[in-house]
Amino acid sequence: GSPWPPESGADATDMSCRSSLSSVSTSASAVDTPQTSGLPGGSQALFPFLLVNIGTGVSVVRVDGIDRFERVSGSAIGGGTFWGLCQLLCPDCVGFGEAGRLAEQGDASAVNLLVEDIYGGDYTLPTGARLPGNLTASFFAKAATTAGDVGCRPRVGSGCTDAAILHALTKMVSSNICQIAYLNARLHGTQRIVFTGNFLRQNPVAREAMSENMQRVSAAHLKRGEEPFKALFLQHEGYFGALGS
């Protein structure tokens, strides 16, 4: 279809907020919750929170009540970025659903450079903090070391399959969004972050990546005696932006 004007994503988020915030508390859950259930205490227990709507781009909205919310940030790196790069890197992938299924099957370590690839295992910082060996040091950097000729795609058998590429790409976009959300949460003093939007629809790799990132930063805050951050997801995330279209 025709491309939407630049402001339409933000407008859709604004309209969606007005029409559905009253039900967010009954459909938000952590990614590791076995079944989706309403948050205890109803909607007032959720406020304030950051709403991160991931469509073609990303809108970050601070929500203080049913009728009190403000767009505070955003990013041009979103679902459109993922799908555009997917078409460039994996042209045989014909749909977003297929991309999500392939990503689940892939091993991102085939193309991502990990901490253990550099240090041979975990790395201990001078402060005593530990970087786990399976932590990504650089997205797609390992692909450059497995390529045959300069400018060519990595050799067959190197592990650089479409599934590995899509897994790494999903995690790269998700981690970037998560970092933006975390920094905005700190800036605006909110511990709860609700992630939603079509990018998360049928995309368990993205949800897990965001949850893992938030758990990692929360662990650091807990050590300092601070309240941890929590990533929440809507049960019907794909419909959120559509409500304001």
CSV table of C-alpha atoms in Angstrom, one decimal:
chain,number,residue,atom,x,y,z
A,1,GLY,CA,0.0,0.0,0.0
A,2,SER,CA,0.9,3.7,0.0
A,3,PRO,CA,3.5,4.8,2.6
A,4,TRP,CA,2.0,6.6,5.6
A,5,PRO,CA,3.1,10.2,6.2
A,6,PRO,CA,5.8,10.6,8.9
A,7,GLU,CA,3.5,11.7,11.6
A,8,SER,CA,0.9,8.9,11.2
A,9,GLY,CA,2.7,6.5,13.6
A,10,ALA,CA,2.7,9.0,16.4
A,11,ASP,CA,-0.9,9.9,15.6
A,12,ALA,CA,-1.9,6.2,15.7
A,13,THR,CA,-0.2,5.8,19.1
A,14,ASP,CA,-2.0,8.9,20.4
A,15,MET,CA,-5.4,7.6,19.3
A,16,SER,CA,-4.6,4.1,20.6
A,17,CYS,CA,-3.7,5.5,24.0
A,18,ARG,CA,-7.1,7.3,24.2
A,19,SER,CA,-9.1,4.3,23.2
A,20,SER,CA,-7.3,1.5,25.0
A,21,LEU,CA,-5.4,2.6,28.1
A,22,SER,CA,-8.3,1.6,30.4
A,23,SER,CA,-7.7,-2.0,29.4
A,24,VAL,CA,-3.9,-2.1,29.5
A,25,SER,CA,-3.9,-3.3,33.1
A,26,THR,CA,-5.9,-6.4,32.2
A,27,SER,CA,-3.8,-7.4,29.2
A,28,ALA,CA,-0.2,-6.6,30.2
A,29,SER,CA,2.1,-9.3,31.5
A,30,ALA,CA,5.8,-10.2,31.7
A,31,VAL,CA,7.2,-12.3,29.0
A,32,ASP,CA,8.1,-15.1,31.4
A,33,THR,CA,4.6,-15.2,32.9
A,34,PRO,CA,3.0,-18.6,32.0
A,35,GLN,CA,-0.4,-17.0,31.3
A,36,THR,CA,-1.5,-13.5,30.7
A,37,SER,CA,-3.5,-12.0,33.6
A,38,GLY,CA,-4.4,-8.5,34.8
A,39,LEU,CA,-2.0,-6.6,37.0
A,40,PRO,CA,-3.1,-6.7,40.7
A,41,GLY,CA,-4.7,-3.4,41.8
A,42,GLY,CA,-6.2,-2.5,38.4
A,43,SER,CA,-5.1,0.3,36.1
A,44,GLN,CA,-4.0,2.6,38.9
A,45,ALA,CA,-1.3,0.1,39.9
A,46,LEU,CA,0.3,0.4,36.5
A,47,PHE,CA,0.7,4.2,36.4
A,48,PRO,CA,3.1,5.8,35.7
A,49,PHE,CA,4.7,3.7,32.9
A,50,LEU,CA,6.3,4.1,29.6
A,51,LEU,CA,4.5,2.8,26.5
A,52,VAL,CA,6.8,1.8,23.7
A,53,ASN,CA,4.9,1.3,20.5
A,54,ILE,CA,7.0,-0.5,17.8
A,55,GLY,CA,5.6,-0.2,14.4
A,56,THR,CA,7.6,1.0,11.3
A,57,GLY,CA,9.4,3.3,13.7
A,58,VAL,CA,9.2,3.6,17.5
A,59,SER,CA,7.2,6.0,19.7
A,60,VAL,CA,7.9,6.3,23.4
A,61,VAL,CA,5.0,7.7,25.5
A,62,ARG,CA,5.0,8.5,29.2
A,63,VAL,CA,1.6,7.6,30.7
A,64,ASP,CA,0.4,9.0,34.0
A,65,GLY,CA,-3.3,8.1,33.8
A,66,ILE,CA,-6.1,7.2,31.4
A,67,ASP,CA,-6.2,10.8,30.0
A,68,ARG,CA,-2.7,11.9,30.9
A,69,PHE,CA,0.1,10.9,28.5
A,70,GLU,CA,2.8,12.6,26.4
A,71,ARG,CA,5.1,11.4,23.7
A,72,VAL,CA,8.6,11.9,25.1
A,73,SER,CA,10.9,10.1,22.6
A,74,GLY,CA,11.1,7.7,19.7
A,75,SER,CA,13.4,6.1,17.2
A,76,ALA,CA,13.7,5.6,13.4
A,77,ILE,CA,15.0,2.1,14.1
A,78,GLY,CA,11.9,-0.1,14.3
A,79,GLY,CA,9.9,-2.8,12.5
A,80,GLY,CA,10.4,-1.1,9.2
A,81,THR,CA,14.2,-1.2,9.7
A,82,PHE,CA,14.0,-5.0,10.4
A,83,TRP,CA,11.8,-5.7,7.4
A,84,GLY,CA,13.9,-3.6,5.1
A,85,LEU,CA,17.2,-5.2,6.1
A,86,CYS,CA,15.4,-8.6,6.0
A,87,GLN,CA,14.6,-8.1,2.3
A,88,LEU,CA,18.2,-7.0,1.6
A,89,LEU,CA,19.9,-9.8,3.5
A,90,CYS,CA,17.4,-12.6,3.0
A,91,PRO,CA,15.5,-11.9,-0.2
A,92,ASP,CA,13.9,-15.4,-0.2
A,93,CYS,CA,11.9,-14.5,2.9
A,94,VAL,CA,8.5,-13.6,1.7
A,95,GLY,CA,6.6,-12.5,4.8
A,96,PHE,CA,7.1,-11.1,8.4
A,97,GLY,CA,5.6,-14.3,9.9
A,98,GLU,CA,8.1,-16.4,8.0
A,99,ALA,CA,10.9,-14.1,9.2
A,100,GLY,CA,9.8,-14.6,12.8
A,101,ARG,CA,9.7,-18.4,12.4
A,102,LEU,CA,13.1,-18.5,10.8
A,103,ALA,CA,14.6,-16.3,13.5
A,104,GLU,CA,13.4,-18.8,16.1
A,105,GLN,CA,15.4,-21.5,14.4
A,106,GLY,CA,18.6,-19.5,14.0
A,107,ASP,CA,21.8,-19.2,16.1
A,108,ALA,CA,22.8,-15.6,16.3
A,109,SER,CA,26.3,-16.6,17.5
A,110,ALA,CA,27.1,-17.7,13.9
A,111,VAL,CA,27.2,-14.0,12.9
A,112,ASN,CA,27.5,-12.0,16.2
A,113,LEU,CA,30.8,-11.5,17.9
A,114,LEU,CA,30.5,-12.6,21.5
A,115,VAL,CA,32.5,-11.6,24.6
A,116,GLU,CA,33.9,-15.2,24.7
A,117,ASP,CA,35.1,-14.8,21.1
A,118,ILE,CA,37.4,-12.0,22.3
A,119,TYR,CA,38.4,-13.1,25.8
A,120,GLY,CA,37.9,-16.9,25.6
A,121,GLY,CA,35.1,-16.8,28.2
A,122,ASP,CA,33.6,-14.5,30.7
A,123,TYR,CA,35.3,-11.1,31.2
A,124,THR,CA,35.7,-9.5,34.6
A,125,LEU,CA,35.7,-5.7,34.6
A,126,PRO,CA,38.1,-3.7,36.9
A,127,THR,CA,35.1,-2.9,39.0
A,128,GLY,CA,34.5,-6.6,39.6
A,129,ALA,CA,31.4,-6.8,37.5
A,130,ARG,CA,31.3,-9.8,35.1
A,131,LEU,CA,30.4,-9.8,31.4
A,132,PRO,CA,29.1,-13.3,30.5
A,133,GLY,CA,30.8,-15.0,27.6
A,134,ASN,CA,27.6,-15.3,25.7
A,135,LEU,CA,26.9,-11.6,25.7
A,136,THR,CA,27.0,-9.9,22.3
A,137,ALA,CA,30.0,-7.7,21.8
A,138,SER,CA,29.2,-6.7,18.3
A,139,PHE,CA,26.2,-7.5,16.1
A,140,PHE,CA,27.2,-9.2,12.8
A,141,ALA,CA,30.9,-8.7,13.4
A,142,LYS,CA,31.7,-12.4,13.2
A,143,ALA,CA,30.2,-12.5,9.7
A,144,ALA,CA,33.1,-10.4,8.4
A,145,THR,CA,35.6,-13.0,9.6
A,146,THR,CA,33.8,-15.9,7.9
A,147,ALA,CA,33.4,-14.3,4.5
A,148,GLY,CA,35.4,-15.6,1.6
A,149,ASP,CA,36.3,-12.6,-0.6
A,150,VAL,CA,35.8,-9.1,0.4
A,151,GLY,CA,32.2,-8.0,-0.3
A,152,CYS,CA,31.0,-11.5,-0.7
A,153,ARG,CA,28.4,-13.3,1.5
A,154,PRO,CA,30.0,-15.7,4.1
A,155,ARG,CA,30.8,-19.2,2.8
A,156,VAL,CA,28.2,-22.0,2.9
A,157,GLY,CA,28.9,-24.1,6.0
A,158,SER,CA,30.0,-21.2,8.1
A,159,GLY,CA,26.7,-21.2,10.0
A,160,CYS,CA,25.7,-17.9,8.4
A,161,THR,CA,22.2,-19.1,7.3
A,162,ASP,CA,19.1,-16.9,6.8
A,163,ALA,CA,17.8,-18.2,10.1
A,164,ALA,CA,21.0,-17.0,11.9
A,165,ILE,CA,20.9,-13.7,10.1
A,166,LEU,CA,17.3,-13.1,11.1
A,167,HIS,CA,17.8,-14.1,14.7
A,168,ALA,CA,20.8,-11.6,14.9
A,169,LEU,CA,18.8,-8.9,13.1
A,170,THR,CA,15.8,-9.3,15.4
A,171,LYS,CA,18.0,-9.1,18.5
A,172,MET,CA,19.9,-6.1,17.2
A,173,VAL,CA,16.7,-4.1,16.6
A,174,SER,CA,15.2,-5.3,19.8
A,175,SER,CA,18.2,-4.4,21.9
A,176,ASN,CA,18.4,-1.0,20.4
A,177,ILE,CA,14.8,-0.3,21.2
A,178,CYS,CA,15.2,-1.7,24.7
A,179,GLN,CA,18.2,0.6,25.4
A,180,ILE,CA,16.2,3.7,24.3
A,181,ALA,CA,13.3,2.6,26.5
A,182,TYR,CA,15.5,2.0,29.5
A,183,LEU,CA,17.3,5.4,29.2
A,184,ASN,CA,13.9,7.1,28.9
A,185,ALA,CA,12.6,5.1,31.9
A,186,ARG,CA,15.5,6.4,34.0
A,187,LEU,CA,15.1,9.9,32.6
A,188,HIS,CA,11.3,10.0,33.5
A,189,GLY,CA,11.5,8.0,36.7
A,190,THR,CA,9.3,5.0,35.6
A,191,GLN,CA,10.1,1.4,36.4
A,192,ARG,CA,7.4,-0.2,34.2
A,193,ILE,CA,7.8,-0.3,30.5
A,194,VAL,CA,5.0,-1.7,28.3
A,195,PHE,CA,6.2,-2.8,24.9
A,196,THR,CA,3.6,-3.2,22.1
A,197,GLY,CA,3.2,-2.9,18.3
A,198,ASN,CA,3.1,-5.1,15.3
A,199,PHE,CA,6.9,-5.8,15.4
A,200,LEU,CA,6.2,-8.0,18.5
A,201,ARG,CA,3.4,-10.0,16.8
A,202,GLN,CA,4.5,-13.6,16.2
A,203,ASN,CA,8.0,-12.5,17.3
A,204,PRO,CA,9.0,-14.4,20.4
A,205,VAL,CA,12.7,-13.8,19.7
A,206,ALA,CA,12.1,-10.0,20.1
A,207,ARG,CA,10.1,-10.4,23.2
A,208,GLU,CA,12.7,-12.6,24.9
A,209,ALA,CA,15.5,-10.3,23.9
A,210,MET,CA,13.8,-7.3,25.4
A,211,SER,CA,12.9,-9.2,28.6
A,212,GLU,CA,16.5,-10.4,28.9
A,213,ASN,CA,17.9,-6.9,28.4
A,214,MET,CA,15.6,-5.5,31.1
A,215,GLN,CA,16.4,-8.3,33.5
A,216,ARG,CA,20.1,-7.6,33.0
A,217,VAL,CA,19.8,-3.9,33.8
A,218,SER,CA,17.4,-4.6,36.7
A,219,ALA,CA,20.0,-6.9,38.3
A,220,ALA,CA,22.4,-4.0,38.4
A,221,HIS,CA,19.8,-1.8,40.0
A,222,LEU,CA,18.9,-4.4,42.6
A,223,LYS,CA,22.5,-4.7,43.6
A,224,ARG,CA,22.4,-0.9,44.4
A,225,GLY,CA,19.2,-1.3,46.4
A,226,GLU,CA,17.1,0.4,43.7
A,227,GLU,CA,13.8,-0.7,42.3
A,228,PRO,CA,14.2,-3.0,39.3
A,229,PHE,CA,12.8,-2.3,35.8
A,230,LYS,CA,10.1,-4.5,34.3
A,231,ALA,CA,9.3,-5.2,30.7
A,232,LEU,CA,5.6,-5.9,30.1
A,233,PHE,CA,3.8,-7.0,26.9
A,234,LEU,CA,0.2,-6.8,25.7
A,235,GLN,CA,-1.7,-9.9,24.9
A,236,HIS,CA,-2.9,-8.5,21.6
A,237,GLU,CA,0.0,-6.2,20.8
A,238,GLY,CA,-0.6,-6.1,17.1
A,239,TYR,CA,-4.0,-4.4,17.4
A,240,PHE,CA,-2.7,-1.5,19.5
A,241,GLY,CA,-1.5,0.7,16.6
A,242,ALA,CA,-4.4,-0.4,14.4
A,243,LEU,CA,-6.9,1.2,16.8
A,244,GLY,CA,-5.6,4.6,16.0
A,245,SER,CA,-5.3,4.1,12.2
